[in-house]
Amino acid sequence: MIFKTGQELRDAAKKNIFKSQTSGQAKGYVQANLVILPADWAFDFMIFAQRNPKPCPLIEVGDKGNPYTSFCADHADIRTDIPKYHVYRNGELDAELDDIGDLWQDDFVFFLLGCSFTFEQALLLADLDVRHITEKSNVPMYKTNIPCHSAGKFKETPMVVSMRPFKSKDVIKAIEVTRDFPAVHGSPVHIGSSEEIGIADISKPDFGDPVTINEGEVSVFWACGVTPQMAAMVAKPPLMITHAPGYMFVGDKKDYEYKL
Amino acid sequence: MIFKTGQELRDAAKKNIFKSQTSGQAKGYVQANLVILPADWAFDFMIFAQRNPKPCPLIEVGDKGNPYTSFCADHADIRTDIPKYHVYRNGELDAELDDIGDLWQDDFVFFLLGCSFTFEQALLLADLDVRHITEKSNVPMYKTNIPCHSAGKFKETPMVVSMRPFKSKDVIKAIEVTRDFPAVHGSPVHIGSSEEIGIADISKPDFGDPVTINEGEVSVFWACGVTPQMAAMVAKPPLMITHAPGYMFVGDKKDYEYKL
């Protein structure tokens, strides 16, 4: 099943006809990470995101209790329109669900956060070789020793990064291209030595798949949207709901609208 | 009294030695708008700001109950380090104070929002004539018919804009320069006809002073940091504290750090 628009994909997800990963779907439409928290945790999370805009670039926040989007997509239902959800209780993954209507509470606030799919399209348009796309695998992601800024109950969270290797001359181009997309992680947070940011073995990512790094290539690290899940594992909110990794929210807005 | 750094100015404000406007002070240091609200209103305000980043560009948000800054400045006391404060009760200006230590509550959250002083420095560096600076007056500001996006209790707020006239060729340069400062209002929201955005008489600003518009010049309108005060006048929170217009918070960070 290949969908042309975000609306088509969301309709199929709502009916539980489509339950797959969203990579390569609805080309050109923005995809986003989801975080849902009860209001008392949500305000702290929003401050956490404001202080850590590279891993947590907010592109939409719902009003308390309102499950419908207004900005990324016109009136999408955040409870049903994503192909798969993860439910965390006290920081532990508790359930994987197709919809979360039964769990929705009047004090829930949803957050949509920019996703690297958007800037990867820009890298491809700039004729750069995005290794995990070439190798048809998931981007490698690593827990680092880069500390996120704390906010209220969200403390001592290590930043999670994604890595894409490039030839030296292409590193500059990759920085230039992604710098113009601050709403979807923006420019990299680190280039070069993986040891320097606390990664013991670049061939063993904490999430996703390893990719080939050729002789003479430089590892380029971007802040990653898995960081909020890491924050939840550390802070252990009683209840937090996210999309399942790779099963993103797909909006009506185009990637290009998130370019500065 | 001319201060060289934000720290010097804040020390003098803390001791109530300095009680004047901050324009032209601590050249190169970032200046910011202040909004303080109790937590139940603060979360709605933060969502309002997220949805309206041009008039309300958040550059720092405090943890609930914490009056000290960590980002714009190192441990500035938001209750004392600004030369003059305005206290609004139920949407009406109730008091003008030199410090607000007596009013501080455990559930207060402070917001610092980017200020046009930062991008004006960039316009001057680009050799543009910034009219109200040339004429040594306050920038003219206008209530418009451009609606802000609503958020929770903050509804139906008209955007306030500031206006600077430029020759046609300089309009393009002014857009280019300010586009790179999204944290301090960014690119303009309108150019040309003032009637189109609901301004009846360009020679009669709602706030600030009128400026000369020469034959052949185009009016360029930027979203303005007075918009949060307008939002408060409409939503009427029981208590909201701001800086007094022109009496800004002055940080330790440099203007240039807010360039994308």
Tab-separated table of C-alpha atoms in Angstrom, chain B:
chain	number	residue	atom	x	y	z
B	1	MET	CA	24.623	56.086	32.931
B	2	ILE	CA	25.861	53.837	30.137
B	3	PHE	CA	26.500	50.168	30.964
B	4	LYS	CA	28.905	48.008	29.009
B	5	THR	CA	27.402	44.621	29.880
B	6	GLY	CA	24.057	43.099	30.796
B	7	GLN	CA	25.468	42.107	34.195
B	8	GLU	CA	26.424	45.723	35.052
B	9	LEU	CA	22.991	47.000	34.051
B	10	ARG	CA	21.163	44.265	36.008
B	11	ASP	CA	23.273	44.947	39.131
B	12	ALA	CA	22.294	48.632	38.987
B	13	ALA	CA	18.624	47.746	38.371
B	14	LYS	CA	18.703	45.339	41.326
B	15	LYS	CA	19.915	48.145	43.624
B	16	ASN	CA	17.307	50.523	42.105
B	17	ILE	CA	20.153	52.817	41.016
B	18	PHE	CA	19.137	52.419	37.370
B	19	LYS	CA	15.435	53.031	36.579
B	20	SER	CA	15.561	54.078	32.917
B	21	GLN	CA	14.777	52.628	29.502
B	22	THR	CA	17.329	50.116	28.231
B	23	SER	CA	17.567	51.198	24.573
B	24	GLY	CA	21.214	51.851	23.639
B	25	GLN	CA	22.460	50.152	26.827
B	26	ALA	CA	24.910	47.203	26.991
B	27	LYS	CA	25.466	47.252	23.218
B	28	GLY	CA	25.535	43.806	21.666
B	29	TYR	CA	23.839	42.097	24.639
B	30	VAL	CA	20.424	40.551	24.054
B	31	GLN	CA	17.379	42.368	25.434
B	32	ALA	CA	14.119	40.544	26.075
B	33	ASN	CA	10.433	41.026	26.871
B	34	LEU	CA	9.171	39.576	30.183
B	35	VAL	CA	5.870	37.830	30.948
B	36	ILE	CA	5.152	36.235	34.354
B	37	LEU	CA	1.990	34.189	34.971
B	38	PRO	CA	0.768	31.680	37.568
B	39	ALA	CA	1.182	28.075	36.370
B	40	ASP	CA	-2.468	27.464	35.409
B	41	TRP	CA	-2.309	30.400	32.964
B	42	ALA	CA	1.360	29.883	32.092
B	43	PHE	CA	0.870	26.588	30.266
B	44	ASP	CA	-1.839	28.107	28.043
B	45	PHE	CA	0.445	31.077	27.417
B	46	MET	CA	3.315	28.793	26.438
B	47	ILE	CA	1.070	27.032	23.899
B	48	PHE	CA	-0.079	30.478	22.678
B	49	ALA	CA	3.577	31.411	22.170
B	50	GLN	CA	4.364	28.109	20.400
B	51	ARG	CA	1.492	28.781	17.953
B	52	ASN	CA	2.447	32.427	17.438
B	53	PRO	CA	6.249	32.359	17.313
B	54	LYS	CA	6.604	35.598	15.341
B	55	PRO	CA	4.985	37.886	17.955
B	56	CYS	CA	5.980	35.585	20.877
B	57	PRO	CA	9.440	34.078	20.247
B	58	LEU	CA	10.332	32.251	23.472
B	59	ILE	CA	13.997	32.519	24.364
B	60	GLU	CA	13.738	31.284	27.964
B	61	VAL	CA	11.074	29.780	30.231
B	62	GLY	CA	11.622	29.296	33.971
B	63	ASP	CA	10.707	26.233	36.001
B	64	LYS	CA	7.581	26.705	38.115
B	65	GLY	CA	8.420	28.863	41.140
B	66	ASN	CA	12.027	29.529	40.084
B	67	PRO	CA	12.768	33.262	39.612
B	68	TYR	CA	16.352	32.771	38.387
B	69	THR	CA	17.465	32.669	34.760
B	70	SER	CA	19.819	29.976	33.414
B	71	PHE	CA	20.050	30.600	29.680
B	72	CYS	CA	19.792	34.296	28.615
B	73	ALA	CA	21.814	35.224	31.673
B	74	ASP	CA	23.557	33.314	34.431
B	75	HIS	CA	21.391	33.407	37.594
B	76	ALA	CA	19.721	36.790	37.059
B	77	ASP	CA	16.845	37.419	39.490
B	78	ILE	CA	13.768	38.066	37.378
B	79	ARG	CA	12.083	39.780	40.395
B	80	THR	CA	14.613	42.581	40.780
B	81	ASP	CA	16.994	42.820	37.809
B	82	ILE	CA	14.704	44.690	35.408
B	83	PRO	CA	14.495	48.496	35.788
B	84	LYS	CA	10.679	48.695	35.823
B	85	TYR	CA	7.714	46.285	35.919
B	86	HIS	CA	4.027	46.491	35.017
B	87	VAL	CA	1.456	44.563	37.044
B	88	TYR	CA	-1.795	43.680	35.277
B	89	ARG	CA	-4.828	42.491	37.239
B	90	ASN	CA	-7.786	41.117	35.275
B	91	GLY	CA	-6.294	42.586	32.092
B	92	GLU	CA	-5.895	46.121	33.466
B	93	LEU	CA	-2.617	47.858	34.327
B	94	ASP	CA	-2.717	48.036	38.128
B	95	ALA	CA	0.775	49.118	39.201
B	96	GLU	CA	4.234	50.160	37.995
B	97	LEU	CA	6.980	48.825	40.298
B	98	ASP	CA	10.794	48.845	40.591
B	99	ASP	CA	10.829	45.245	41.793
B	100	ILE	CA	8.262	42.518	42.332
B	101	GLY	CA	9.760	40.444	45.161
B	102	ASP	CA	6.655	41.040	47.305
B	103	LEU	CA	4.342	39.682	44.597
B	104	TRP	CA	6.299	36.517	43.725
B	105	GLN	CA	4.351	33.247	44.139
B	106	ASP	CA	5.496	29.615	44.274
B	107	ASP	CA	3.464	28.833	41.148
B	108	PHE	CA	4.825	31.701	39.006
B	109	VAL	CA	6.489	30.903	35.682
B	110	PHE	CA	8.522	33.532	33.821
B	111	PHE	CA	8.888	33.824	30.072
B	112	LEU	CA	11.547	35.842	28.243
B	113	LEU	CA	10.657	36.680	24.652
B	114	GLY	CA	12.935	37.956	21.908
B	115	CYS	CA	12.880	41.698	21.246
B	116	SER	CA	13.279	43.716	18.046
B	117	PHE	CA	16.335	45.538	19.474
B	118	THR	CA	18.297	42.439	18.419
B	119	PHE	CA	17.295	42.467	14.768
B	120	GLU	CA	17.574	46.264	14.610
B	121	GLN	CA	21.281	45.925	15.399
B	122	ALA	CA	21.512	43.550	12.438
B	123	LEU	CA	19.636	46.039	10.202
B	124	LEU	CA	22.033	48.830	11.229
B	125	LEU	CA	25.044	46.596	10.566
B	126	ALA	CA	23.601	46.037	7.076
B	127	ASP	CA	23.709	49.856	6.621
B	128	LEU	CA	19.944	50.231	6.581
B	129	ASP	CA	18.324	53.429	7.867
B	130	VAL	CA	16.115	52.400	10.800
B	131	ARG	CA	13.844	55.423	10.894
B	132	HIS	CA	12.837	55.637	14.574
B	133	ILE	CA	16.500	55.230	15.585
B	134	THR	CA	17.508	58.029	13.166
B	135	GLU	CA	14.669	60.171	14.571
B	136	LYS	CA	15.500	59.201	18.199
B	137	SER	CA	11.943	58.109	18.959
B	138	ASN	CA	10.140	54.868	19.882
B	139	VAL	CA	9.206	52.491	17.098
B	140	PRO	CA	5.563	52.969	15.984
B	141	MET	CA	3.350	49.998	16.914
B	142	TYR	CA	-0.157	49.190	15.708
B	143	LYS	CA	-2.999	46.862	16.620
B	144	THR	CA	-3.932	44.938	13.445
B	145	ASN	CA	-6.714	42.742	12.117
B	146	ILE	CA	-4.249	39.809	11.833
B	147	PRO	CA	-5.617	37.222	14.277
B	148	CYS	CA	-3.228	35.289	16.503
B	149	HIS	CA	-3.888	31.565	16.859
B	150	SER	CA	-5.848	30.923	20.054
B	151	ALA	CA	-4.596	28.616	22.828
B	152	GLY	CA	-6.653	27.588	25.852
B	153	LYS	CA	-7.746	30.711	27.707
B	154	PHE	CA	-5.893	33.001	25.267
B	155	LYS	CA	-8.417	33.634	22.496
B	156	GLU	CA	-9.110	36.210	19.779
B	157	THR	CA	-5.944	38.221	20.224
B	158	PRO	CA	-5.109	40.696	17.451
B	159	MET	CA	-1.421	40.750	16.510
B	160	VAL	CA	0.463	43.942	17.338
B	161	VAL	CA	3.081	44.960	14.774
B	162	SER	CA	5.943	47.437	14.658
B	163	MET	CA	6.626	49.406	11.475
B	164	ARG	CA	9.849	50.559	9.815
B	165	PRO	CA	9.743	52.290	6.388
B	166	PHE	CA	12.329	51.458	3.725
B	167	LYS	CA	13.079	52.267	0.110
B	168	SER	CA	11.865	49.489	-2.154
B	169	LYS	CA	15.329	47.997	-2.743
B	170	ASP	CA	16.048	48.011	0.994
B	171	VAL	CA	12.803	46.156	1.753
B	172	ILE	CA	14.370	43.040	0.252
B	173	LYS	CA	17.545	43.480	2.291
B	174	ALA	CA	15.512	44.033	5.491
B	175	ILE	CA	13.588	40.791	4.862
B	176	GLU	CA	16.810	38.878	4.189
B	177	VAL	CA	18.536	40.189	7.306
B	178	THR	CA	15.678	39.598	9.760
B	179	ARG	CA	14.771	36.193	8.306
B	180	ASP	CA	17.900	34.825	9.971
B	181	PHE	CA	16.695	35.934	13.425
B	182	PRO	CA	13.606	33.743	14.032
B	183	ALA	CA	14.212	33.969	17.808
B	184	VAL	CA	13.573	37.723	17.733
B	185	HIS	CA	10.444	38.034	15.528
B	186	GLY	CA	12.160	36.926	12.294
B	187	SER	CA	11.034	38.163	8.875
B	188	PRO	CA	8.198	40.708	8.526
B	189	VAL	CA	4.522	39.689	8.615
B	190	HIS	CA	3.377	42.298	6.072
B	191	ILE	CA	4.695	44.875	3.616
B	192	GLY	CA	2.891	47.741	1.915
B	193	SER	CA	-0.747	48.685	2.503
B	194	SER	CA	-1.479	49.392	6.156
B	195	GLU	CA	-5.257	49.402	5.459
B	196	GLU	CA	-5.001	45.745	4.430
B	197	ILE	CA	-4.045	44.761	7.983
B	198	GLY	CA	-6.612	47.010	9.623
B	199	ILE	CA	-4.520	50.093	10.405
B	200	ALA	CA	-6.769	53.141	9.868
B	201	ASP	CA	-4.099	55.861	10.077
B	202	ILE	CA	-0.382	55.053	9.814
B	203	SER	CA	0.455	58.460	11.319
B	204	LYS	CA	-1.347	57.508	14.547
B	205	PRO	CA	0.327	54.435	16.090
B	206	ASP	CA	-1.459	52.703	18.993
B	207	PHE	CA	1.854	52.546	20.912
B	208	GLY	CA	5.185	54.358	20.421
B	209	ASP	CA	5.717	57.387	18.167
B	210	PRO	CA	4.926	58.115	14.501
B	211	VAL	CA	7.917	58.231	12.111
B	212	THR	CA	8.498	59.993	8.792
B	213	ILE	CA	7.611	57.928	5.720
B	214	ASN	CA	9.252	59.492	2.681
B	215	GLU	CA	7.854	59.510	-0.880
B	216	GLY	CA	8.440	56.110	-2.465
B	217	GLU	CA	9.084	54.277	0.795
B	218	VAL	CA	7.287	51.064	1.679
B	219	SER	CA	6.022	50.324	5.195
B	220	VAL	CA	7.422	47.052	6.544
B	221	PHE	CA	5.600	45.436	9.468
B	222	TRP	CA	7.121	42.988	11.960
B	223	ALA	CA	5.261	41.026	14.634
B	224	CYS	CA	5.749	42.833	17.940
B	225	GLY	CA	6.472	41.742	21.493
B	226	VAL	CA	3.595	43.887	22.787
B	227	THR	CA	1.251	41.157	21.497
B	228	PRO	CA	1.420	39.180	24.808
B	229	GLN	CA	0.174	42.280	26.687
B	230	MET	CA	-2.674	42.487	24.144
B	231	ALA	CA	-3.407	38.774	24.759
B	232	ALA	CA	-3.599	39.474	28.502
B	233	MET	CA	-5.928	42.443	27.996
B	234	VAL	CA	-8.291	40.151	26.066
B	235	ALA	CA	-8.010	37.006	28.257
B	236	LYS	CA	-7.831	38.948	31.565
B	237	PRO	CA	-5.745	36.638	33.780
B	238	PRO	CA	-6.185	37.574	37.476
B	239	LEU	CA	-2.485	38.473	37.663
B	240	MET	CA	0.214	38.966	35.036
B	241	ILE	CA	3.496	40.808	35.393
B	242	THR	CA	5.562	42.200	32.514
B	243	HIS	CA	8.506	44.550	32.088
B	244	ALA	CA	7.440	48.178	31.523
B	245	PRO	CA	7.629	48.871	27.749
B	246	GLY	CA	11.177	49.937	26.882
B	247	TYR	CA	12.537	48.767	30.265
B	248	MET	CA	13.757	45.401	29.055
B	249	PHE	CA	15.546	42.439	30.588
B	250	VAL	CA	19.191	42.596	29.488
B	251	GLY	CA	21.008	39.247	29.321
B	252	ASP	CA	24.571	37.909	29.214
B	253	LYS	CA	24.117	36.352	25.784
B	254	LYS	CA	25.036	38.392	22.738
B	255	ASP	CA	22.557	39.384	20.026
B	256	TYR	CA	24.558	37.381	17.548
B	257	GLU	CA	23.844	34.145	19.421
B	258	TYR	CA	20.195	34.469	18.393
B	259	LYS	CA	21.071	34.406	14.709
B	260	LEU	CA	20.106	31.108	13.174
